[in-house]
Each structure stands twice: as structure tokens, then as C-alpha cells.
């Protein structure tokens, strides 16, 4: 039986109580910190004010940077092709953020 502990993390100004396996709390705190830093960076660099938009864009950015996703590819594709596609997604996200900023 694993030891579980209760922790609280703050994401986008809201506190969330979580139950995690003891020893993994630092990983959860680090993930919350990465999310908050990404939101702050988006707020500083783009005129996006809506927290839902910021969270969605943060989720997309973090998902495209995730090491897990760099090896996900369609059958027959190489890792290089997957990385190229991820780079394209990143460019499209930047373009969308600029459009949101211009529309705000």
C-alpha cells in the first residue's frame, strides 16, 4: 500500500487540494510552478487577459514541449518528423496568440 499525502497547489491564482504519493509532491509543485510561469510569460508578452485563454494556451505549449510527446508519431514517421510537426504547432500557437493580442 502506498503512502499518500494531501497537498495544496496554486494554479492561476486558485488553490487546489490534491492527494499524491509521498515523494512525488515536488514533481506536482514543479508542474504547478511551470504552469504559473507560462501563464505569467503569456500575460507579459501578449494582450491576453482571459484566464481560460491563458490556461488553454499554456496547456498547448506545455503539451508540445513534453518529452513524452516528442516520440509520439504516426506509424512510419521518424522522431525528426514528429519534432518538425511539433515545431509547426508551436509556430501556429504563436500566430494565434498574436491574433488574440491584436483583437484584444
Tab-separated table of N, CA and C in Angstrom:
chain	number	residue	atom	x	y	z
A	1	UNK	N	0.850	-1.183	0.000
A	1	UNK	CA	0.000	0.000	0.000
A	1	UNK	C	0.892	1.240	0.000
A	2	UNK	N	0.636	2.177	-0.888
A	2	UNK	CA	1.469	3.366	-0.979
A	2	UNK	C	1.004	4.428	0.006
A	3	UNK	N	1.964	5.207	0.479
A	3	UNK	CA	1.645	6.305	1.387
A	3	UNK	C	1.213	7.506	0.569
A	4	UNK	N	0.050	8.005	0.862
A	4	UNK	CA	-0.457	9.178	0.165
A	4	UNK	C	-0.517	10.334	1.141
A	5	UNK	N	-0.261	11.522	0.612
A	5	UNK	CA	-0.327	12.718	1.439
A	5	UNK	C	-1.194	13.755	0.735
A	6	UNK	N	-1.740	14.656	1.521
A	6	UNK	CA	-2.552	15.744	0.978
A	6	UNK	C	-1.683	16.985	0.852
A	7	UNK	N	-1.764	17.621	-0.303
A	7	UNK	CA	-1.047	18.866	-0.528
A	7	UNK	C	-2.008	19.862	-1.161
A	8	UNK	N	-1.581	21.113	-1.199
A	8	UNK	CA	-2.345	22.151	-1.887
A	8	UNK	C	-1.409	22.835	-2.869
A	9	UNK	N	-1.876	22.981	-4.096
A	9	UNK	CA	-1.106	23.699	-5.107
A	9	UNK	C	-1.935	24.875	-5.605
A	10	UNK	N	-1.235	25.901	-6.019
A	10	UNK	CA	-1.898	27.082	-6.565
A	10	UNK	C	-1.586	27.147	-8.054
A	11	UNK	N	-2.651	27.162	-8.852
A	11	UNK	CA	-2.529	27.272	-10.303
A	11	UNK	C	-3.435	28.405	-10.750
A	12	UNK	N	-2.852	29.366	-11.428
A	12	UNK	CA	-3.606	30.510	-11.954
A	12	UNK	C	-4.390	31.219	-10.854
A	13	UNK	N	-3.775	31.323	-9.673
A	13	UNK	CA	-4.396	32.047	-8.574
A	13	UNK	C	-5.439	31.271	-7.793
A	14	UNK	N	-5.668	30.030	-8.148
A	14	UNK	CA	-6.653	29.208	-7.433
A	14	UNK	C	-5.943	28.071	-6.721
A	15	UNK	N	-6.422	27.758	-5.531
A	15	UNK	CA	-5.831	26.693	-4.735
A	15	UNK	C	-6.571	25.385	-4.981
A	16	UNK	N	-5.798	24.333	-5.204
A	16	UNK	CA	-6.363	23.015	-5.460
A	16	UNK	C	-5.796	22.008	-4.462
A	17	UNK	N	-6.666	21.364	-3.681
A	17	UNK	CA	-6.186	20.300	-2.793
A	17	UNK	C	-6.004	19.015	-3.604
A	18	UNK	N	-4.886	18.347	-3.390
A	18	UNK	CA	-4.590	17.114	-4.116
A	18	UNK	C	-4.093	16.048	-3.156
A	19	UNK	N	-4.297	14.810	-3.512
A	19	UNK	CA	-3.713	13.690	-2.790
A	19	UNK	C	-2.695	13.050	-3.723
A	20	UNK	N	-1.442	12.985	-3.259
A	20	UNK	CA	-0.366	12.442	-4.086
A	20	UNK	C	0.410	11.389	-3.311
A	21	UNK	N	1.145	10.576	-4.028
A	21	UNK	CA	2.004	9.583	-3.394
A	21	UNK	C	3.178	10.311	-2.749
A	22	UNK	N	3.461	9.952	-1.515
A	22	UNK	CA	4.562	10.586	-0.796
A	22	UNK	C	5.846	10.441	-1.607
A	23	UNK	N	6.566	11.530	-1.724
A	23	UNK	CA	7.784	11.544	-2.513
A	23	UNK	C	7.575	12.147	-3.894
A	24	UNK	N	6.327	12.267	-4.325
A	24	UNK	CA	6.044	12.844	-5.637
A	24	UNK	C	5.510	14.270	-5.539
A	25	UNK	N	5.426	14.782	-4.318
A	25	UNK	CA	4.862	16.120	-4.160
A	25	UNK	C	5.711	17.188	-4.846
A	26	UNK	N	7.041	17.022	-4.856
A	26	UNK	CA	7.890	18.012	-5.526
A	26	UNK	C	7.607	18.059	-7.019
A	27	UNK	N	7.330	16.925	-7.609
A	27	UNK	CA	7.001	16.862	-9.036
A	27	UNK	C	5.715	17.654	-9.311
A	28	UNK	N	4.737	17.531	-8.422
A	28	UNK	CA	3.463	18.241	-8.587
A	28	UNK	C	3.668	19.739	-8.385
A	29	UNK	N	4.442	20.109	-7.354
A	29	UNK	CA	4.730	21.527	-7.122
A	29	UNK	C	5.475	22.129	-8.318
A	30	UNK	N	6.403	21.388	-8.887
A	30	UNK	CA	7.169	21.861	-10.042
A	30	UNK	C	6.246	22.045	-11.247
A	31	UNK	N	5.333	21.114	-11.456
A	31	UNK	CA	4.386	21.231	-12.571
A	31	UNK	C	3.513	22.474	-12.406
A	32	UNK	N	3.017	22.709	-11.192
A	32	UNK	CA	2.196	23.897	-10.927
A	32	UNK	C	3.014	25.161	-11.162
A	33	UNK	N	4.280	25.148	-10.740
A	33	UNK	CA	5.157	26.294	-10.940
A	33	UNK	C	5.386	26.544	-12.432
A	34	UNK	N	5.600	25.482	-13.203
A	34	UNK	CA	5.778	25.623	-14.653
A	34	UNK	C	4.537	26.235	-15.302
A	35	UNK	N	3.369	25.799	-14.877
A	35	UNK	CA	2.116	26.341	-15.412
A	35	UNK	C	2.002	27.824	-15.086
A	36	UNK	N	2.249	28.179	-13.831
A	36	UNK	CA	2.144	29.577	-13.416
A	36	UNK	C	3.156	30.461	-14.146
A	37	UNK	N	4.375	29.965	-14.353
A	37	UNK	CA	5.385	30.735	-15.090
A	37	UNK	C	4.967	30.933	-16.541
A	38	UNK	N	4.396	29.910	-17.146
A	38	UNK	CA	3.950	30.014	-18.528
A	38	UNK	C	2.816	31.028	-18.658
A	39	UNK	N	1.879	30.994	-17.723
A	39	UNK	CA	0.776	31.961	-17.730
A	39	UNK	C	1.323	33.375	-17.607
A	40	UNK	N	2.255	33.574	-16.690
A	40	UNK	CA	2.842	34.904	-16.478
A	40	UNK	C	3.555	35.388	-17.740
A	41	UNK	N	4.303	34.491	-18.393
A	41	UNK	CA	5.004	34.852	-19.616
A	41	UNK	C	4.014	35.268	-20.706
A	42	UNK	N	2.930	34.523	-20.844
A	42	UNK	CA	1.919	34.866	-21.844
A	42	UNK	C	1.278	36.213	-21.531
A	43	UNK	N	0.992	36.475	-20.258
A	43	UNK	CA	0.394	37.749	-19.866
A	43	UNK	C	1.331	38.910	-20.180
A	44	UNK	N	2.626	38.708	-19.965
A	44	UNK	CA	3.598	39.775	-20.192
A	44	UNK	C	3.862	40.031	-21.672
A	45	UNK	N	3.766	38.987	-22.490
A	45	UNK	CA	4.129	39.121	-23.899
A	45	UNK	C	2.953	39.314	-24.846
A	46	UNK	N	1.751	39.053	-24.380
A	46	UNK	CA	0.567	39.174	-25.226
A	46	UNK	C	-0.525	39.892	-24.446
A	47	UNK	N	-1.447	40.488	-25.166
A	47	UNK	CA	-2.533	41.231	-24.526
A	47	UNK	C	-3.712	40.317	-24.215
A	48	UNK	N	-3.434	39.131	-23.759
A	48	UNK	CA	-4.488	38.175	-23.418
A	48	UNK	C	-4.810	38.345	-21.943
A	49	UNK	N	-6.062	38.583	-21.629
A	49	UNK	CA	-6.468	38.798	-20.240
A	49	UNK	C	-7.320	37.660	-19.695
A	50	UNK	N	-8.038	36.977	-20.564
A	50	UNK	CA	-8.949	35.929	-20.129
A	50	UNK	C	-8.164	34.721	-19.618
A	51	UNK	N	-8.412	34.343	-18.365
A	51	UNK	CA	-7.656	33.254	-17.753
A	51	UNK	C	-7.887	31.931	-18.473
A	52	UNK	N	-9.085	31.706	-18.993
A	52	UNK	CA	-9.341	30.463	-19.721
A	52	UNK	C	-8.472	30.388	-20.974
A	53	UNK	N	-8.334	31.506	-21.687
A	53	UNK	CA	-7.457	31.539	-22.858
A	53	UNK	C	-6.013	31.280	-22.451
A	54	UNK	N	-5.592	31.913	-21.357
A	54	UNK	CA	-4.219	31.728	-20.880
A	54	UNK	C	-3.950	30.281	-20.486
A	55	UNK	N	-4.907	29.666	-19.808
A	55	UNK	CA	-4.743	28.269	-19.410
A	55	UNK	C	-4.719	27.344	-20.629
A	56	UNK	N	-5.576	27.619	-21.605
A	56	UNK	CA	-5.605	26.787	-22.810
A	56	UNK	C	-4.292	26.898	-23.578
A	57	UNK	N	-3.796	28.112	-23.744
A	57	UNK	CA	-2.545	28.298	-24.466
A	57	UNK	C	-1.378	27.686	-23.692
A	58	UNK	N	-1.403	27.794	-22.373
A	58	UNK	CA	-0.365	27.181	-21.545
A	58	UNK	C	-0.394	25.667	-21.689
A	59	UNK	N	-1.581	25.095	-21.663
A	59	UNK	CA	-1.704	23.640	-21.811
A	59	UNK	C	-1.132	23.190	-23.152
A	60	UNK	N	-1.442	23.917	-24.201
A	60	UNK	CA	-0.923	23.556	-25.519
A	60	UNK	C	0.594	23.689	-25.585
A	61	UNK	N	1.120	24.776	-25.022
A	61	UNK	CA	2.570	24.964	-25.043
A	61	UNK	C	3.282	23.873	-24.260
A	62	UNK	N	2.803	23.586	-23.072
A	62	UNK	CA	3.448	22.562	-22.253
A	62	UNK	C	3.306	21.178	-22.883
A	63	UNK	N	2.173	20.916	-23.514
A	63	UNK	CA	1.981	19.614	-24.157
A	63	UNK	C	2.926	19.436	-25.339
A	64	UNK	N	3.178	20.499	-26.078
A	64	UNK	CA	4.076	20.377	-27.227
A	64	UNK	C	5.530	20.299	-26.802
A	65	UNK	N	5.852	20.757	-25.592
A	65	UNK	CA	7.223	20.689	-25.081
A	65	UNK	C	7.485	19.414	-24.296
A	66	UNK	N	6.452	18.675	-23.993
A	66	UNK	CA	6.574	17.483	-23.155
A	66	UNK	C	7.459	16.430	-23.815
A	67	UNK	N	8.429	15.881	-23.078
A	67	UNK	CA	9.282	14.829	-23.645
A	67	UNK	C	8.483	13.616	-24.118
A	68	UNK	N	7.370	13.324	-23.461
A	68	UNK	CA	6.531	12.198	-23.882
A	68	UNK	C	6.063	12.371	-25.305
A	69	UNK	N	5.724	13.603	-25.658
A	69	UNK	CA	5.117	13.845	-26.958
A	69	UNK	C	6.130	13.947	-28.086
A	70	UNK	N	7.408	14.064	-27.778
A	70	UNK	CA	8.380	14.170	-28.859
A	70	UNK	C	8.567	12.843	-29.569
A	71	UNK	N	8.169	11.750	-28.946
A	71	UNK	CA	8.332	10.453	-29.584
A	71	UNK	C	7.016	9.918	-30.138
A	72	UNK	N	5.940	10.651	-29.952
A	72	UNK	CA	4.653	10.206	-30.482
A	72	UNK	C	4.600	10.597	-31.950
A	73	UNK	N	4.438	9.619	-32.783
A	73	UNK	CA	4.396	9.887	-34.217
A	73	UNK	C	3.524	8.835	-34.880
A	74	UNK	N	3.031	9.179	-36.038
A	74	UNK	CA	2.254	8.211	-36.804
A	74	UNK	C	3.186	7.081	-37.231
A	75	UNK	N	2.641	5.895	-37.422
A	75	UNK	CA	3.489	4.779	-37.860
A	75	UNK	C	4.272	5.150	-39.114
A	76	UNK	N	5.559	4.855	-39.101
A	76	UNK	CA	6.398	5.165	-40.251
A	76	UNK	C	7.102	6.506	-40.149
A	77	UNK	N	6.641	7.387	-39.251
A	77	UNK	CA	7.293	8.679	-39.076
A	77	UNK	C	8.495	8.533	-38.160
A	78	UNK	N	9.508	9.315	-38.409
A	78	UNK	CA	10.684	9.311	-37.545
A	78	UNK	C	10.511	10.352	-36.453
A	79	UNK	N	11.382	10.287	-35.446
A	79	UNK	CA	11.338	11.294	-34.385
A	79	UNK	C	11.560	12.688	-34.951
A	80	UNK	N	12.405	12.790	-35.968
A	80	UNK	CA	12.652	14.089	-36.596
A	80	UNK	C	11.384	14.666	-37.199
A	81	UNK	N	10.595	13.809	-37.833
A	81	UNK	CA	9.332	14.270	-38.415
A	81	UNK	C	8.375	14.717	-37.321
A	82	UNK	N	8.348	13.975	-36.216
A	82	UNK	CA	7.477	14.350	-35.099
A	82	UNK	C	7.909	15.697	-34.533
A	83	UNK	N	9.211	15.907	-34.391
A	83	UNK	CA	9.709	17.179	-33.870
A	83	UNK	C	9.387	18.328	-34.814
A	84	UNK	N	9.466	18.075	-36.112
A	84	UNK	CA	9.109	19.112	-37.081
A	84	UNK	C	7.640	19.493	-36.937
A	85	UNK	N	6.790	18.493	-36.771
A	85	UNK	CA	5.356	18.762	-36.609
A	85	UNK	C	5.106	19.551	-35.325
A	86	UNK	N	5.822	19.211	-34.253
A	86	UNK	CA	5.673	19.949	-33.000
A	86	UNK	C	6.140	21.390	-33.164
A	87	UNK	N	7.201	21.600	-33.916
A	87	UNK	CA	7.674	22.959	-34.170
A	87	UNK	C	6.618	23.746	-34.941
A	88	UNK	N	5.966	23.092	-35.906
A	88	UNK	CA	4.886	23.741	-36.655
A	88	UNK	C	3.744	24.132	-35.726
A	89	UNK	N	3.384	23.242	-34.811
A	89	UNK	CA	2.320	23.529	-33.846
A	89	UNK	C	2.708	24.735	-33.001
A	90	UNK	N	3.956	24.784	-32.557
A	90	UNK	CA	4.426	25.919	-31.765
A	90	UNK	C	4.305	27.226	-32.526
A	91	UNK	N	4.667	27.214	-33.807
A	91	UNK	CA	4.555	28.416	-34.635
A	91	UNK	C	3.094	28.841	-34.771
A	92	UNK	N	2.216	27.861	-34.963
A	92	UNK	CA	0.790	28.170	-35.082
A	92	UNK	C	0.243	28.752	-33.780
A	93	UNK	N	0.713	28.230	-32.644
A	93	UNK	CA	0.280	28.774	-31.352
A	93	UNK	C	0.730	30.223	-31.207
A	94	UNK	N	1.971	30.504	-31.593
A	94	UNK	CA	2.457	31.877	-31.528
A	94	UNK	C	1.622	32.793	-32.412
A	95	UNK	N	1.280	32.305	-33.600
A	95	UNK	CA	0.454	33.086	-34.516
A	95	UNK	C	-0.932	33.353	-33.918
A	96	UNK	N	-1.536	32.331	-33.316
A	96	UNK	CA	-2.842	32.503	-32.677
A	96	UNK	C	-2.775	33.516	-31.545
A	97	UNK	N	-1.719	33.456	-30.756
A	97	UNK	CA	-1.577	34.418	-29.661
A	97	UNK	C	-1.457	35.840	-30.189
A	98	UNK	N	-0.713	36.021	-31.279
A	98	UNK	CA	-0.601	37.355	-31.870
A	98	UNK	C	-1.969	37.845	-32.363
A	99	UNK	N	-2.748	36.940	-32.962
A	99	UNK	CA	-4.078	37.314	-33.435
A	99	UNK	C	-4.984	37.688	-32.269
A	100	UNK	N	-4.903	36.931	-31.184
A	100	UNK	CA	-5.703	37.244	-29.995
A	100	UNK	C	-5.295	38.603	-29.455
A	101	UNK	N	-3.987	38.856	-29.426
A	101	UNK	CA	-3.480	40.124	-28.914
A	101	UNK	C	-3.977	41.291	-29.766
A	102	UNK	N	-3.967	41.138	-31.064
A	102	UNK	CA	-4.410	42.199	-31.957
A	102	UNK	C	-5.908	42.444	-31.852
A	103	UNK	N	-6.665	41.396	-31.554
A	103	UNK	CA	-8.111	41.523	-31.428
A	103	UNK	C	-8.538	42.065	-30.078
A	104	UNK	N	-7.630	42.048	-29.089
A	104	UNK	CA	-7.984	42.495	-27.729
A	104	UNK	C	-7.994	43.990	-27.627
